[in-house]
Short mmCIF file of C-alpha atoms in Angstrom, two decimals:
data_model
loop_
_atom_site.label_atom_id
_atom_site.label_comp_id
_atom_site.label_asym_id
_atom_site.label_seq_id
_atom_site.Cartn_x
_atom_site.Cartn_y
_atom_site.Cartn_z
CA MET A 1 30.14 4.02 -101.33
CA THR A 2 30.40 0.43 -100.18
CA VAL A 3 34.03 -1.36 -100.46
CA THR A 4 33.54 -4.53 -102.40
CA ILE A 5 35.94 -7.81 -102.82
CA TYR A 6 36.86 -6.13 -106.26
CA ASP A 7 38.16 -3.09 -104.90
CA VAL A 8 40.07 -5.22 -102.37
CA ALA A 9 41.74 -7.17 -105.21
CA ARG A 10 42.36 -4.44 -107.22
CA GLU A 11 44.12 -2.33 -104.62
CA ALA A 12 46.15 -5.27 -103.40
CA ASN A 13 46.67 -6.58 -107.09
CA VAL A 14 45.69 -9.86 -106.24
CA SER A 15 42.78 -12.09 -107.87
CA MET A 16 39.25 -11.57 -106.07
CA ALA A 17 39.87 -15.59 -105.46
CA THR A 18 42.77 -14.93 -103.56
CA VAL A 19 40.62 -12.14 -101.31
CA SER A 20 37.93 -14.59 -101.21
CA ARG A 21 40.40 -17.43 -99.50
CA VAL A 22 42.02 -14.55 -97.29
CA VAL A 23 38.68 -13.88 -95.84
CA ASN A 24 37.46 -17.44 -95.50
CA GLY A 25 40.58 -18.60 -93.78
CA ASN A 26 41.69 -20.73 -96.23
CA GLN A 27 45.54 -21.39 -95.54
CA ASN A 28 46.46 -21.92 -99.23
CA VAL A 29 47.61 -18.36 -99.57
CA LYS A 30 51.18 -17.14 -99.21
CA PRO A 31 51.91 -15.40 -96.00
CA SER A 32 53.23 -12.41 -97.57
CA THR A 33 49.92 -12.00 -99.87
CA ARG A 34 47.99 -12.65 -97.17
CA LYS A 35 49.61 -9.66 -94.72
CA LYS A 36 49.09 -7.46 -98.04
CA VAL A 37 45.47 -8.57 -98.54
CA LEU A 38 44.60 -8.13 -94.56
CA GLU A 39 46.49 -4.73 -94.88
CA VAL A 40 44.00 -3.39 -97.77
CA ILE A 41 41.11 -5.02 -96.02
CA GLU A 42 41.65 -2.84 -92.73
CA ARG A 43 42.39 0.18 -94.65
CA LEU A 44 39.49 0.26 -97.16
CA GLU A 45 37.41 -1.05 -93.89
CA TYR A 46 35.66 -4.14 -96.04
CA ARG A 47 32.95 -5.83 -94.63
CA PRO A 48 32.32 -9.37 -96.40
CA ASN A 49 28.92 -9.52 -97.72
CA ALA A 50 27.12 -12.58 -95.72
CA VAL A 51 24.16 -12.99 -98.45
CA ALA A 52 26.67 -13.29 -101.28
CA ARG A 53 28.93 -15.57 -99.40
CA GLY A 54 25.79 -17.59 -98.36
CA LEU A 55 24.83 -17.74 -102.20
CA ALA A 56 28.39 -19.00 -102.99
CA SER A 57 28.62 -21.39 -100.16
CA LYS A 58 24.75 -22.25 -99.40
CA LYS A 59 25.39 -21.40 -95.82
CA THR A 60 24.56 -17.80 -94.36
CA THR A 61 26.25 -18.96 -91.02
CA THR A 62 23.35 -17.74 -89.49
CA VAL A 63 20.76 -19.70 -86.74
CA GLY A 64 16.89 -18.84 -86.09
CA VAL A 65 16.31 -18.83 -82.35
CA ILE A 66 12.47 -18.79 -81.42
CA ILE A 67 11.53 -18.33 -77.73
CA PRO A 68 8.40 -17.38 -75.57
CA ASP A 69 9.51 -13.98 -74.10
CA ILE A 70 12.82 -12.61 -73.70
CA SER A 71 11.78 -10.02 -71.34
CA ASN A 72 11.36 -13.04 -68.86
CA ASN A 73 14.81 -13.36 -66.90
CA ILE A 74 14.58 -17.29 -67.29
CA TYR A 75 14.26 -17.12 -71.06
CA ALA A 76 16.88 -14.52 -71.25
CA GLU A 77 19.36 -16.78 -69.61
CA ALA A 78 18.84 -19.53 -72.59
CA ALA A 79 19.18 -16.90 -75.11
CA ARG A 80 22.32 -15.97 -73.70
CA GLY A 81 23.62 -19.50 -73.71
CA ILE A 82 22.67 -19.93 -77.13
CA GLU A 83 24.18 -16.92 -77.97
CA ASP A 84 27.49 -17.40 -76.52
CA ILE A 85 28.18 -20.65 -78.28
CA ALA A 86 27.17 -19.38 -81.74
CA THR A 87 29.51 -16.63 -80.97
CA MET A 88 32.27 -19.12 -80.42
CA TYR A 89 31.67 -21.10 -83.41
CA ARG A 90 30.98 -18.05 -85.89
CA TYR A 91 27.56 -18.08 -86.21
CA ASN A 92 25.29 -15.22 -86.26
CA ILE A 93 21.71 -15.45 -84.37
CA ILE A 94 18.30 -13.78 -85.27
CA LEU A 95 16.21 -14.00 -82.34
CA ALA A 96 12.49 -13.86 -82.22
CA ASN A 97 9.79 -13.77 -79.61
CA SER A 98 6.80 -16.20 -79.92
CA ASP A 99 4.79 -15.05 -77.00
CA GLN A 100 3.82 -18.59 -76.31
CA ASN A 101 1.36 -18.35 -79.32
CA GLU A 102 1.13 -21.23 -81.60
CA GLU A 103 0.09 -19.06 -84.90
CA LYS A 104 2.91 -16.93 -84.23
CA GLU A 105 5.56 -19.80 -83.67
CA LEU A 106 4.29 -21.18 -87.19
CA SER A 107 4.67 -17.93 -88.73
CA LEU A 108 7.98 -17.31 -87.25
CA LEU A 109 9.13 -20.71 -88.35
CA ASP A 110 8.69 -19.85 -91.67
CA THR A 111 9.97 -16.48 -91.38
CA MET A 112 13.35 -18.02 -90.00
CA LEU A 113 13.22 -20.46 -93.32
CA GLY A 114 12.99 -17.65 -95.47
CA LYS A 115 15.81 -15.80 -94.48
CA GLN A 116 18.11 -19.04 -95.37
CA VAL A 117 19.00 -19.83 -91.76
CA ASP A 118 21.28 -22.79 -91.61
CA GLY A 119 19.47 -24.40 -88.53
CA ILE A 120 16.80 -23.44 -85.61
CA VAL A 121 16.77 -23.37 -82.08
CA MET A 122 13.23 -23.47 -80.67
CA MET A 123 11.80 -23.26 -77.50
CA SER A 124 8.18 -23.81 -77.27
CA ASP A 125 5.91 -24.70 -74.00
CA ALA A 126 3.75 -27.10 -76.18
CA VAL A 127 5.20 -29.03 -79.33
CA THR A 128 1.56 -28.96 -81.06
CA ASP A 129 0.42 -31.13 -84.11
CA LYS A 130 0.83 -28.03 -86.25
CA LEU A 131 3.83 -26.98 -84.80
CA HIS A 132 5.53 -30.60 -84.90
CA GLN A 133 4.20 -31.15 -88.72
CA SER A 134 5.91 -27.68 -89.67
CA MET A 135 9.30 -28.61 -88.14
CA LYS A 136 8.98 -31.92 -89.59
CA HIS A 137 8.86 -30.08 -93.33
CA SER A 138 12.06 -28.00 -92.27
CA PRO A 139 14.89 -28.27 -94.83
CA VAL A 140 17.36 -27.33 -91.98
CA PRO A 141 17.98 -29.11 -88.91
CA ILE A 142 15.98 -27.98 -85.62
CA VAL A 143 16.70 -28.46 -81.95
CA LEU A 144 14.63 -28.47 -79.15
CA ALA A 145 15.80 -26.32 -76.00
CA GLY A 146 14.04 -26.87 -72.64
CA SER A 147 10.90 -28.24 -75.27
CA VAL A 148 9.61 -31.87 -75.31
CA ASP A 149 8.20 -33.51 -78.55
CA ASP A 150 6.29 -36.68 -77.34
CA THR A 151 7.65 -38.26 -80.94
CA ASN A 152 11.59 -37.67 -79.92
CA GLU A 153 11.77 -36.98 -83.75
CA PHE A 154 13.81 -33.79 -82.87
CA PRO A 155 17.22 -33.44 -81.15
CA SER A 156 16.68 -32.06 -77.76
CA VAL A 157 18.40 -30.85 -74.66
CA ASN A 158 16.32 -31.15 -71.11
CA ILE A 159 16.65 -32.12 -67.58
CA ASP A 160 14.60 -34.90 -65.98
CA TYR A 161 11.50 -33.03 -65.13
CA PHE A 162 9.67 -35.93 -63.76
CA GLN A 163 12.44 -37.04 -61.34
CA ALA A 164 13.44 -33.20 -60.48
CA SER A 165 9.72 -32.50 -59.23
CA TYR A 166 9.21 -35.73 -57.72
CA GLU A 167 12.38 -35.06 -55.20
CA ALA A 168 11.24 -31.71 -54.65
CA ILE A 169 7.92 -32.71 -53.29
CA GLN A 170 9.54 -35.61 -51.46
CA LEU A 171 11.36 -33.21 -49.67
CA LEU A 172 8.23 -31.88 -48.16
CA LEU A 173 6.69 -35.27 -47.51
CA ASN A 174 9.97 -35.65 -45.54
CA ASN A 175 9.09 -32.58 -43.30
CA GLY A 176 5.92 -34.40 -42.43
CA HIS A 177 3.20 -32.81 -44.73
CA LYS A 178 0.56 -34.84 -46.23
CA ARG A 179 -1.83 -31.76 -47.30
CA ILE A 180 0.51 -30.68 -49.90
CA ALA A 181 -0.73 -28.23 -53.06
CA PHE A 182 0.27 -28.44 -56.66
CA LEU A 183 0.42 -25.01 -58.52
CA SER A 184 1.72 -24.71 -61.89
CA GLY A 185 1.14 -22.71 -65.28
CA PRO A 186 -1.16 -23.90 -67.88
CA LEU A 187 -1.40 -27.52 -68.17
CA ALA A 188 -1.52 -27.19 -71.94
CA TYR A 189 1.90 -26.84 -71.56
CA THR A 190 3.56 -30.33 -72.06
CA ILE A 191 6.21 -30.20 -68.92
CA ASN A 192 3.24 -28.93 -66.53
CA SER A 193 1.12 -32.04 -67.19
CA LYS A 194 3.23 -34.70 -68.32
CA TYR A 195 6.09 -34.33 -65.65
CA LYS A 196 5.52 -32.27 -62.92
CA LEU A 197 1.77 -33.12 -62.31
CA GLU A 198 2.60 -36.72 -62.97
CA ALA A 199 5.42 -36.64 -60.38
CA TYR A 200 2.95 -35.03 -57.92
CA LYS A 201 0.64 -37.66 -57.96
CA LYS A 202 3.15 -40.32 -57.92
CA VAL A 203 5.07 -39.31 -55.06
CA LEU A 204 1.73 -39.03 -53.07
CA GLN A 205 0.75 -42.15 -54.23
CA ASP A 206 4.23 -43.88 -53.20
CA ALA A 207 3.59 -42.49 -49.90
CA GLY A 208 -0.11 -43.74 -49.58
CA ILE A 209 -1.63 -40.22 -49.68
CA GLU A 210 -4.59 -40.05 -51.95
CA VAL A 211 -4.60 -37.08 -54.54
CA ASP A 212 -6.79 -34.52 -53.47
CA GLU A 213 -8.30 -32.74 -56.79
CA GLN A 214 -9.03 -29.20 -54.59
CA LEU A 215 -5.41 -29.48 -54.11
CA ILE A 216 -4.30 -29.19 -57.71
CA LEU A 217 -4.68 -25.73 -59.83
CA SER A 218 -3.36 -24.57 -62.79
CA GLU A 219 -2.83 -20.75 -63.65
CA GLU A 220 -0.81 -18.24 -65.58
CA SER A 221 2.60 -18.30 -64.22
CA SER A 222 2.58 -14.74 -62.64
CA TYR A 223 2.74 -13.49 -59.23
CA ASP A 224 -0.82 -12.54 -59.17
CA SER A 225 -1.90 -15.81 -60.05
CA GLY A 226 0.28 -17.06 -57.04
CA ILE A 227 -1.89 -14.44 -54.69
CA GLU A 228 -5.00 -15.55 -55.94
CA ALA A 229 -4.21 -19.38 -55.51
CA TRP A 230 -3.27 -18.69 -51.99
CA GLU A 231 -6.65 -17.11 -51.52
CA THR A 232 -8.11 -20.27 -53.04
CA PHE A 233 -6.38 -22.74 -51.35
CA SER A 234 -6.46 -21.24 -47.64
CA SER A 235 -10.54 -20.79 -47.97
CA LEU A 236 -10.63 -24.85 -48.03
CA ASP A 237 -11.73 -26.52 -45.05
CA ASN A 238 -8.41 -28.46 -44.82
CA PRO A 239 -6.23 -25.84 -46.32
CA PRO A 240 -2.52 -27.37 -47.65
CA THR A 241 0.46 -26.67 -45.13
CA ALA A 242 2.90 -27.22 -48.03
CA PHE A 243 3.34 -26.01 -51.64
CA PHE A 244 4.94 -27.07 -54.98
CA ALA A 245 4.82 -24.54 -57.47
CA GLY A 246 5.80 -24.80 -60.84
CA SER A 247 7.37 -21.11 -61.25
CA ASP A 248 9.10 -18.61 -58.83
CA GLU A 249 6.44 -15.73 -59.60
CA LEU A 250 3.82 -18.48 -58.60
CA ALA A 251 5.62 -19.34 -55.31
CA ILE A 252 6.39 -15.96 -54.32
CA GLY A 253 2.87 -15.17 -54.80
CA ILE A 254 1.98 -17.62 -52.44
CA ILE A 255 4.45 -16.60 -50.04
CA HIS A 256 3.50 -12.96 -49.92
CA GLY A 257 -0.36 -14.03 -49.89
CA ALA A 258 0.39 -16.01 -46.90
CA GLN A 259 2.66 -13.39 -44.96
CA ASP A 260 -0.19 -11.08 -45.57
CA HIS A 261 -2.43 -13.21 -43.68
CA GLY A 262 -0.23 -13.45 -40.80
CA LYS A 263 1.29 -16.66 -41.85
CA LYS A 264 5.35 -17.52 -41.48
CA VAL A 265 7.35 -19.32 -43.81
CA PRO A 266 8.70 -21.87 -43.04
CA GLU A 267 7.30 -21.99 -39.68
CA ASP A 268 3.48 -22.34 -40.55
CA ILE A 269 3.82 -23.39 -44.24
CA GLU A 270 6.58 -24.53 -46.52
CA VAL A 271 7.03 -23.83 -50.45
CA ILE A 272 9.13 -25.00 -53.24
CA SER A 273 9.57 -23.71 -56.66
CA PHE A 274 10.24 -24.95 -60.01
CA GLU A 275 12.52 -22.57 -61.84
CA ASP A 276 15.29 -20.81 -59.90
CA SER A 277 15.33 -17.53 -61.27
CA LYS A 278 17.04 -14.51 -59.58
CA LEU A 279 13.93 -13.92 -57.71
CA ALA A 280 14.16 -16.94 -55.88
CA ARG A 281 17.20 -15.68 -54.17
CA MET A 282 15.83 -11.80 -53.84
CA VAL A 283 12.50 -12.81 -51.86
CA ARG A 284 12.64 -13.17 -48.29
CA PRO A 285 12.95 -15.81 -47.10
CA LYS A 286 14.85 -17.12 -50.02
CA LEU A 287 12.91 -19.83 -52.24
CA THR A 288 14.18 -23.40 -52.15
CA SER A 289 13.75 -24.38 -55.97
CA VAL A 290 14.36 -26.92 -58.64
CA VAL A 291 17.09 -25.53 -60.98
CA PHE A 292 15.83 -24.94 -64.54
CA PRO A 293 19.30 -24.12 -66.16
CA LEU A 294 18.28 -22.63 -69.28
CA TYR A 295 21.73 -20.93 -69.54
CA ASP A 296 23.22 -24.34 -69.95
CA ILE A 297 19.94 -25.94 -72.08
CA GLY A 298 20.57 -23.13 -74.47
CA ALA A 299 24.18 -23.61 -74.58
CA VAL A 300 24.17 -27.30 -75.20
CA ALA A 301 21.34 -26.89 -77.76
CA MET A 302 23.49 -24.64 -79.90
CA ARG A 303 26.54 -26.98 -79.54
CA LEU A 304 24.13 -29.91 -80.61
CA LEU A 305 22.99 -27.76 -83.57
CA THR A 306 26.45 -26.72 -84.74
CA LYS A 307 27.34 -30.53 -84.65
CA ILE A 308 24.50 -31.36 -86.76
CA MET A 309 24.57 -28.53 -89.27
CA ASN A 310 28.36 -29.35 -90.07
CA LYS A 311 27.89 -33.01 -90.06
CA GLU A 312 29.81 -33.80 -87.12
CA LYS A 313 29.40 -37.06 -85.19
CA VAL A 314 26.56 -36.80 -82.57
CA GLU A 315 26.53 -39.39 -79.82
CA GLU A 316 22.90 -38.53 -78.46
CA LYS A 317 20.26 -36.59 -79.77
CA GLU A 318 18.18 -36.66 -76.43
CA VAL A 319 20.31 -35.03 -74.31
CA ILE A 320 19.53 -35.13 -70.32
CA LEU A 321 21.33 -32.57 -68.23
CA PRO A 322 22.00 -33.07 -64.31
CA HIS A 323 19.44 -31.64 -62.32
CA ARG A 324 19.42 -30.34 -58.59
CA ILE A 325 17.41 -28.71 -56.00
CA GLU A 326 18.84 -25.10 -54.21
CA THR A 327 17.63 -25.52 -50.67
CA ARG A 328 17.03 -22.45 -49.02
CA GLN A 329 14.83 -20.80 -46.41
CA SER A 330 11.44 -21.49 -47.50
CA ILE A 331 11.44 -24.95 -46.15
CA LYS A 332 12.54 -26.32 -42.79
CA LEU A 333 16.02 -27.48 -42.96
#
């Protein structure tokens, strides 16, 4: 049978209030009494009931985490960052995949709130009007991780996607390229349309190069889409000589498509991606990439959430982490 707080109190010959104080780390207990209670807890293998404790304290020490796809290595890194900090601050997490689907995001949000979580870390490729309204009515704090909300109503942790993309494309311009292709995931995703694509257009404009719409493609962020994009770009009368890809899989698809047609990287074409997953170091030549530090983003988002939940002082609710570009062999150094 399940051991209860009453069993511990009876065995230790103390009140249930005393057992509760020991379990919750209250220092207002005599050392000898604390020792006796802890010995009984260990012997009986008592495990505090988190639900009952939550009802009493109005806290469940549980945080909901909604991410697009845990099977994707880059999101797994974010989940690990969130969990590491959650563990440090003694929070449990409930992790759920949204599959980048708005209806599922809304459903998961309701589910998390129904489980009485103390807060939520949300990763979404597009904070739609529906999702925004649903989050706005949340009774618990929500922090966005690696996600952009145009209204800036919610605390968030990101990098400067525009500046990072601008600097990456500038590297290709510095190497003498004027026909630079842009390939990203769906433009319905805010980071792709508002930051990566706008940076692409701006850096070309600043260099006095007219934007050629034939050099802009939006596909699913997959390896196969990268292969198909290479076929499309290479069939142009004046094909690109350099590529900025919004993900590592897209970039690797371009590299392999080019190699299958006898092109050499970086001698014939140069490629830069935006992500820097493990794939960037595994492909040959190794891939130059903007680092999307999702472990750090997840960890900082979780710490920000703990501060808000515990009503600690928060210096800034919109955190922009520093960015960098890992320069490898897919461009000329």
